[in-house]
Coordinates of C-alpha atoms and ligand atoms in Angstrom, one line a residue:
M138 CA 0.0 0.0 0.0
K139 CA 1.2 3.6 -0.5
V140 CA 1.2 5.4 2.8
L141 CA 1.6 9.2 3.2
V142 CA 4.1 9.8 6.1
T143 CA 4.1 13.3 7.5
G144 CA 7.3 14.0 9.4
G145 CA 8.9 11.1 7.6
A146 CA 12.3 12.8 7.9
G147 CA 12.2 12.7 11.7
Y148 CA 13.4 10.0 14.2
I149 CA 10.3 7.9 14.5
G150 CA 8.8 8.8 11.1
S151 CA 11.9 7.8 9.2
T152 CA 12.3 4.5 11.1
T153 CA 8.6 3.7 10.3
A154 CA 9.2 4.5 6.7
S155 CA 12.0 1.8 6.7
A156 CA 9.6 -0.7 8.4
L157 CA 6.9 0.1 5.8
E158 CA 9.3 -0.5 3.0
D159 CA 10.6 -3.8 4.6
A160 CA 7.0 -4.9 4.7
G161 CA 6.4 -4.2 1.0
H162 CA 4.7 -0.9 1.3
T163 CA 5.6 2.5 -0.3
P164 CA 6.1 5.5 2.0
I165 CA 5.5 8.9 0.5
I166 CA 7.2 11.5 2.7
L167 CA 5.9 14.9 3.5
D168 CA 8.3 16.9 5.7
S169 CA 9.2 20.6 6.1
L170 CA 12.7 19.7 7.1
I171 CA 12.5 22.3 9.9
R172 CA 13.6 19.6 12.3
G173 CA 13.9 16.5 10.0
R174 CA 16.9 15.2 8.1
R175 CA 17.0 15.5 4.3
E176 CA 19.0 12.3 3.9
Y177 CA 16.2 10.4 5.7
A178 CA 13.5 11.8 3.4
V179 CA 15.1 11.4 0.0
R180 CA 15.2 7.6 0.3
Y181 CA 11.5 7.7 -0.9
P182 CA 9.2 9.9 -3.0
F183 CA 9.6 13.1 -1.0
Y184 CA 7.6 16.4 -0.9
E185 CA 9.3 19.2 1.0
G186 CA 6.7 21.4 2.6
D187 CA 4.1 22.1 5.3
I188 CA 1.3 19.8 6.5
A189 CA -1.1 22.7 6.2
D190 CA -0.3 23.4 2.6
R191 CA -3.5 22.4 0.8
E192 CA -2.1 22.9 -2.6
L193 CA 0.9 20.6 -1.9
L194 CA -1.4 18.0 -0.4
G195 CA -3.6 18.2 -3.5
R196 CA -0.5 17.6 -5.7
I197 CA 0.6 14.6 -3.6
F198 CA -2.8 12.9 -4.0
R199 CA -2.9 13.8 -7.7
E200 CA 0.5 12.1 -8.2
H201 CA -0.4 9.2 -5.8
P202 CA -4.1 8.7 -6.0
D203 CA -3.6 5.2 -4.6
I204 CA -2.5 6.4 -1.1
G205 CA -4.4 4.2 1.3
A206 CA -3.6 5.7 4.6
T207 CA -1.8 8.7 6.3
L208 CA 0.6 8.4 9.2
H209 CA 0.8 11.8 10.9
F210 CA 4.1 12.2 12.8
A211 CA 5.0 15.8 11.9
A212 CA 5.1 17.9 15.1
L213 CA 7.2 19.9 17.5
I214 CA 8.1 17.7 20.4
V215 CA 10.4 19.5 22.9
V216 CA 8.6 20.0 26.3
P217 CA 10.6 23.0 27.6
E218 CA 10.4 24.7 24.2
S219 CA 6.6 24.3 24.4
V220 CA 6.6 26.0 27.8
A221 CA 8.6 28.9 26.5
H222 CA 6.7 29.2 23.1
P223 CA 3.1 28.0 23.6
Y224 CA 1.7 29.8 20.5
L225 CA 4.3 28.1 18.3
Y226 CA 3.3 24.7 19.6
Y227 CA -0.5 25.2 19.5
H228 CA -0.1 26.7 16.0
E229 CA 2.3 24.1 14.5
N230 CA 0.8 21.1 16.2
V231 CA -2.9 21.8 16.7
V232 CA -3.9 24.4 14.0
K233 CA -1.9 22.7 11.3
S234 CA -3.1 19.2 12.2
L235 CA -6.7 20.5 11.8
E236 CA -5.9 21.8 8.4
L237 CA -4.2 18.6 7.4
F238 CA -7.2 16.5 8.6
R239 CA -9.7 18.7 6.7
A240 CA -7.6 18.4 3.5
L241 CA -7.2 14.7 3.9
D242 CA -11.0 14.4 4.1
E243 CA -11.5 16.4 1.0
L244 CA -8.8 14.4 -0.8
G245 CA -10.6 11.1 0.0
C246 CA -8.1 9.7 2.5
E247 CA -10.1 7.2 4.7
R248 CA -7.5 6.1 7.2
I249 CA -5.5 8.4 9.5
I250 CA -3.0 7.1 12.1
F251 CA -1.9 9.9 14.5
S252 CA 1.3 9.9 16.6
S253 CA 0.0 10.7 20.1
S254 CA 1.9 10.5 23.4
A255 CA 1.6 8.9 26.8
S256 CA 2.3 12.4 28.2
I257 CA -1.4 13.1 27.8
Y258 CA -1.9 11.0 31.0
G259 CA 0.5 13.3 32.9
S260 CA 0.8 12.4 36.6
N261 CA -2.7 10.8 36.5
T262 CA -1.2 7.3 37.0
G263 CA -2.3 6.1 40.4
S264 CA 0.1 4.4 42.8
D265 CA 1.1 1.5 40.5
F266 CA 2.0 3.9 37.6
K267 CA 0.1 1.7 35.1
V268 CA -2.2 3.5 32.6
S269 CA -4.8 2.1 30.2
E270 CA -6.5 3.9 27.3
D271 CA -9.4 4.8 29.7
T272 CA -7.2 6.6 32.2
P273 CA -8.4 10.2 32.2
H274 CA -6.1 12.7 30.5
A275 CA -4.2 15.2 32.6
P276 CA -1.6 16.7 30.2
D277 CA 0.7 18.9 32.1
S278 CA 2.8 20.8 29.5
P279 CA 1.8 22.8 26.4
Y280 CA 3.3 20.0 24.3
A281 CA 1.2 17.3 26.0
R282 CA -1.9 19.5 25.7
T283 CA -1.4 19.8 21.9
K284 CA -1.4 16.0 21.6
H285 CA -4.6 15.9 23.8
M286 CA -6.3 18.6 21.8
I287 CA -5.4 17.0 18.5
E288 CA -6.8 13.7 19.7
M289 CA -10.1 15.4 20.7
A290 CA -10.4 17.1 17.3
L291 CA -9.5 14.0 15.5
E292 CA -12.2 12.0 17.3
D293 CA -14.8 14.6 16.5
M294 CA -13.7 15.0 12.9
S295 CA -13.7 11.2 12.5
R296 CA -17.3 11.0 13.6
A297 CA -18.4 13.9 11.3
L298 CA -16.2 13.4 8.2
H299 CA -15.3 10.5 5.9
F300 CA -12.2 9.1 7.6
R301 CA -11.6 7.0 10.6
S302 CA -8.6 7.3 12.8
I303 CA -6.3 5.6 15.3
A304 CA -4.3 7.5 17.9
L305 CA -1.1 5.6 18.9
R306 CA 0.0 6.8 22.3
Y307 CA 3.7 6.2 22.5
F308 CA 5.5 5.6 25.8
N309 CA 9.3 6.1 25.7
P310 CA 10.8 5.0 22.3
I311 CA 14.6 4.7 22.4
G312 CA 17.3 3.1 20.3
A313 CA 17.9 3.1 16.5
D314 CA 16.9 1.1 13.5
P315 CA 18.8 -2.3 14.0
A316 CA 20.0 -2.0 10.4
M317 CA 21.4 1.5 11.2
R318 CA 19.5 3.3 8.4
T319 CA 18.1 6.0 10.8
G320 CA 18.3 7.0 14.5
P321 CA 18.2 10.0 16.8
Y322 CA 20.2 13.0 15.6
D323 CA 20.1 15.7 18.2
E324 CA 23.5 17.3 18.7
A325 CA 22.7 17.9 22.3
P326 CA 20.5 15.0 23.3
T327 CA 17.8 15.3 26.1
H328 CA 16.6 11.7 26.2
V329 CA 18.0 9.5 28.8
L330 CA 19.6 6.7 26.7
D331 CA 21.2 9.1 24.3
I332 CA 22.7 10.9 27.3
L333 CA 24.0 7.6 28.7
A334 CA 25.7 6.8 25.4
D335 CA 27.3 10.2 25.3
V336 CA 28.6 9.7 28.8
A337 CA 30.1 6.4 27.8
S338 CA 31.9 8.0 24.8
G339 CA 33.2 10.9 27.0
R340 CA 31.2 13.6 25.2
I341 CA 29.3 14.2 28.5
P342 CA 31.4 14.0 31.7
I343 CA 28.9 12.5 34.1
F344 CA 25.3 11.0 34.1
R345 CA 22.9 12.7 36.5
I346 CA 20.1 10.6 37.9
T347 CA 17.5 13.4 37.9
G348 CA 15.1 12.6 40.7
V349 CA 15.8 10.0 43.5
D350 CA 12.8 10.7 45.8
W351 CA 9.9 9.6 43.6
P352 CA 7.5 7.0 45.2
T353 CA 8.9 4.2 43.0
R354 CA 10.7 1.0 44.1
D355 CA 14.1 2.7 44.1
G356 CA 13.2 6.4 44.2
S357 CA 14.2 7.1 40.6
G358 CA 11.8 7.9 37.7
I359 CA 10.0 5.0 36.1
R360 CA 9.3 4.8 32.3
D361 CA 8.1 2.3 29.8
Y362 CA 11.0 2.1 27.3
L363 CA 10.4 0.5 23.9
H364 CA 12.7 -0.1 21.0
V365 CA 11.9 2.4 18.2
W366 CA 11.9 -0.6 15.8
D367 CA 9.1 -2.2 17.8
L368 CA 7.2 1.1 17.6
A369 CA 7.8 1.3 13.9
R370 CA 6.4 -2.2 13.4
A371 CA 3.3 -1.2 15.3
H372 CA 2.6 1.4 12.7
V373 CA 2.9 -1.1 9.9
L374 CA 0.4 -3.3 11.7
A375 CA -1.9 -0.3 12.3
V376 CA -1.9 0.3 8.5
E377 CA -2.4 -3.4 7.6
R378 CA -5.0 -4.1 10.3
F379 CA -6.8 -0.8 10.3
D380 CA -10.1 -2.0 9.0
A381 CA -10.1 -5.2 11.0
A382 CA -9.4 -3.1 14.2
F383 CA -12.6 -1.1 13.5
D384 CA -14.5 -4.3 12.8
A385 CA -13.5 -5.5 16.3
F386 CA -13.7 -2.2 18.2
G387 CA -16.4 -0.3 16.4
G388 CA -16.7 3.5 16.3
D389 CA -14.6 5.9 14.2
F390 CA -11.7 6.6 16.5
I391 CA -9.5 4.2 18.5
P392 CA -6.7 5.2 21.0
I393 CA -4.1 2.6 21.5
N394 CA -1.2 2.6 24.0
L395 CA 2.2 1.5 22.6
G396 CA 4.5 0.3 25.4
S397 CA 6.1 -2.8 26.6
G398 CA 3.8 -3.1 29.6
R399 CA 6.8 -3.0 31.9
G400 CA 8.2 -0.2 34.0
V401 CA 11.9 0.3 34.3
T402 CA 13.5 2.8 36.7
V403 CA 16.4 5.1 35.8
R404 CA 18.7 3.1 38.2
E405 CA 17.6 -0.1 36.5
L406 CA 18.2 1.4 33.1
V407 CA 21.7 2.6 34.2
A408 CA 22.5 -0.9 35.5
A409 CA 21.4 -2.5 32.2
F410 CA 23.4 0.0 30.3
E411 CA 26.6 -0.7 32.3
T412 CA 26.1 -4.5 31.6
V413 CA 25.9 -3.9 27.9
W414 CA 28.7 -1.3 27.8
G415 CA 30.8 -3.6 29.9
K416 CA 32.0 -1.1 32.6
P417 CA 30.5 1.3 35.1
I418 CA 29.9 4.9 34.0
A419 CA 30.4 8.1 36.0
K420 CA 27.1 9.0 37.7
E421 CA 25.7 11.2 40.5
E422 CA 22.3 11.9 42.1
A423 CA 20.5 15.1 41.2
P424 CA 17.2 16.9 41.7
P425 CA 14.4 16.3 39.2
R426 CA 14.4 18.3 36.0
D427 CA 11.7 21.1 35.7
G428 CA 8.4 19.5 35.0
D429 CA 9.7 15.9 35.6
V430 CA 7.1 13.3 36.7
A431 CA 7.5 10.0 38.5
G432 CA 6.4 8.3 35.3
A433 CA 4.1 5.6 33.9
Y434 CA 4.0 2.4 32.0
A435 CA 1.5 1.0 29.6
S436 CA -1.3 -1.4 29.8
A437 CA -0.7 -2.7 26.3
D438 CA -3.5 -5.2 26.0
R439 CA -5.5 -3.2 23.4
A440 CA -2.5 -3.2 21.0
A441 CA -2.1 -6.9 21.4
K442 CA -5.8 -7.5 20.8
L443 CA -6.5 -5.1 17.9
L444 CA -3.1 -5.0 16.2
G445 CA -1.5 -8.4 17.2
W446 CA 1.4 -6.3 18.5
K447 CA 3.7 -6.5 21.4
T448 CA 7.3 -5.4 22.0
E449 CA 9.8 -8.1 20.9
L450 CA 13.2 -6.6 21.3
P451 CA 14.8 -6.8 24.7
L452 CA 16.2 -3.7 26.5
T453 CA 19.7 -5.1 26.1
Q454 CA 19.4 -5.0 22.3
T455 CA 17.9 -1.6 22.4
I456 CA 20.9 -0.3 24.4
A457 CA 23.3 -2.1 22.1
D458 CA 21.6 -0.6 19.0
A459 CA 21.7 2.9 20.6
L460 CA 25.4 2.6 21.4
R461 CA 26.3 1.5 17.8
W462 CA 24.2 4.4 16.4
V463 CA 25.6 7.1 18.7
H464 CA 29.2 5.9 18.5
E465 CA 29.5 4.8 14.9
V466 CA 26.8 6.3 12.6
R467 CA 25.7 9.6 14.2
P468 CA 29.2 11.2 14.3
R469 CA 29.6 10.5 10.6
M470 CA 26.2 12.0 9.9
L471 CA 26.7 15.1 12.0
G472 CA 30.3 15.5 11.1
Y473 CA 32.0 15.5 14.5
Ligands
UFG697 N1 16.9 11.2 33.3 C1 18.0 11.2 34.1 N2 19.1 11.8 33.7 C2 19.2 12.5 32.5 C3 18.0 12.5 31.7 C4 16.9 11.9 32.1 O1 18.0 10.6 35.2 O2 20.2 13.1 32.2 C5 15.6 10.5 33.7 C6 14.4 11.4 33.8 O3 14.4 12.1 35.0 C7 13.3 10.4 33.6 C8 13.9 9.3 32.7 O4 15.3 9.5 32.8 O5 13.0 9.8 34.9 C9 13.5 9.5 31.3 O6 13.7 10.8 30.8 P1 13.5 11.2 29.2 O7 13.8 12.6 29.1 O8 14.3 10.2 28.4 O9 12.0 10.9 29.0 P2 10.7 11.6 29.6 O10 9.7 10.5 29.7 O11 10.9 12.3 30.9 O12 10.3 12.6 28.5 C10 10.1 12.2 27.2 C11 10.5 13.3 26.3 C12 9.4 14.4 26.3 C13 8.0 13.8 26.1 C14 7.8 12.7 27.1 C15 6.5 12.0 27.0 O13 11.7 13.9 26.7 O14 9.7 15.2 25.3 O15 8.8 11.7 27.0 O16 6.3 11.7 25.6 F1 7.1 14.7 26.4

């Protein structure tokens, strides 16, 4: 199937494009390259531009009338930036997604799969930190609120217009494509595993365990980490099983958690990292970052039932893939 991939030059969108290709589908990339990488986009038919550009969307569907589904990844995703620049985030994420959805409806696209985020649950996780799709939303940053608002709009538009939609709520995707085609590319990484890899290579002097007094089993933050390749595979299944999922679930809109169903604390992640790396890394305890939360992990039953998906790659492989990427491929790509 031909699949329109907005944000297909970004970290998750590009990895998903590879997974689509491996499964015999054809990704068509739409990306503004404001944050994405040109070398990720040009592997496929590529349109450089904005998701709210109706004329461009019209051209894409004229040139590829057989597009069967749209995967909508394109978004700004940095929480502190969203706190400092809320208008930018509401405009780029919410307003432009509404324009995209309206245009997709007019162009006859019947299947939309939206990249949502577990951050919409906020701190609303109860004492066991497990959240299901029915856990009430409590988004606590402008970024998370944009995901929450887009989901609400998408649900309402799915009911009223001609398309149906699935919102995939990601927990913490980490690692890189096991075939090393794509991976994270921030020069100054903010995610925990990329920071650990930079500490191992000496680019960052010490790892700070940010938050040691959370009500978790060892006081450090808990998250549901999943290999980005497992996440990419979930999108392929969402495309392939889209209609069957609605046959089973009903309605016009389905939210689905994508996580491993297992919580891992920062201290546990560091221990696993040191095992894979083969030696201890420099580390110290530190206060939580601004806006940090204790964390959450997924009830992933719905993904298993509707998509036949569960995570397959163990944390050790995820760490090994991240290390290869950060130490061997990323320096060549970024030229340092
Ligand atoms: N952590 C450290 N040291 C660091 C960096 C992180 O101990 O140097 C800890 C954090 O305190 C947290 C855990 O590692 O407990 C994970 O942190 P990440 O930043 O990797 O992930 P978060 O879940 O905190 O946040 C991520 C993205 C956000 C996004 C959120 C939900 O950074 O942009 O997931 O989708 F909003």
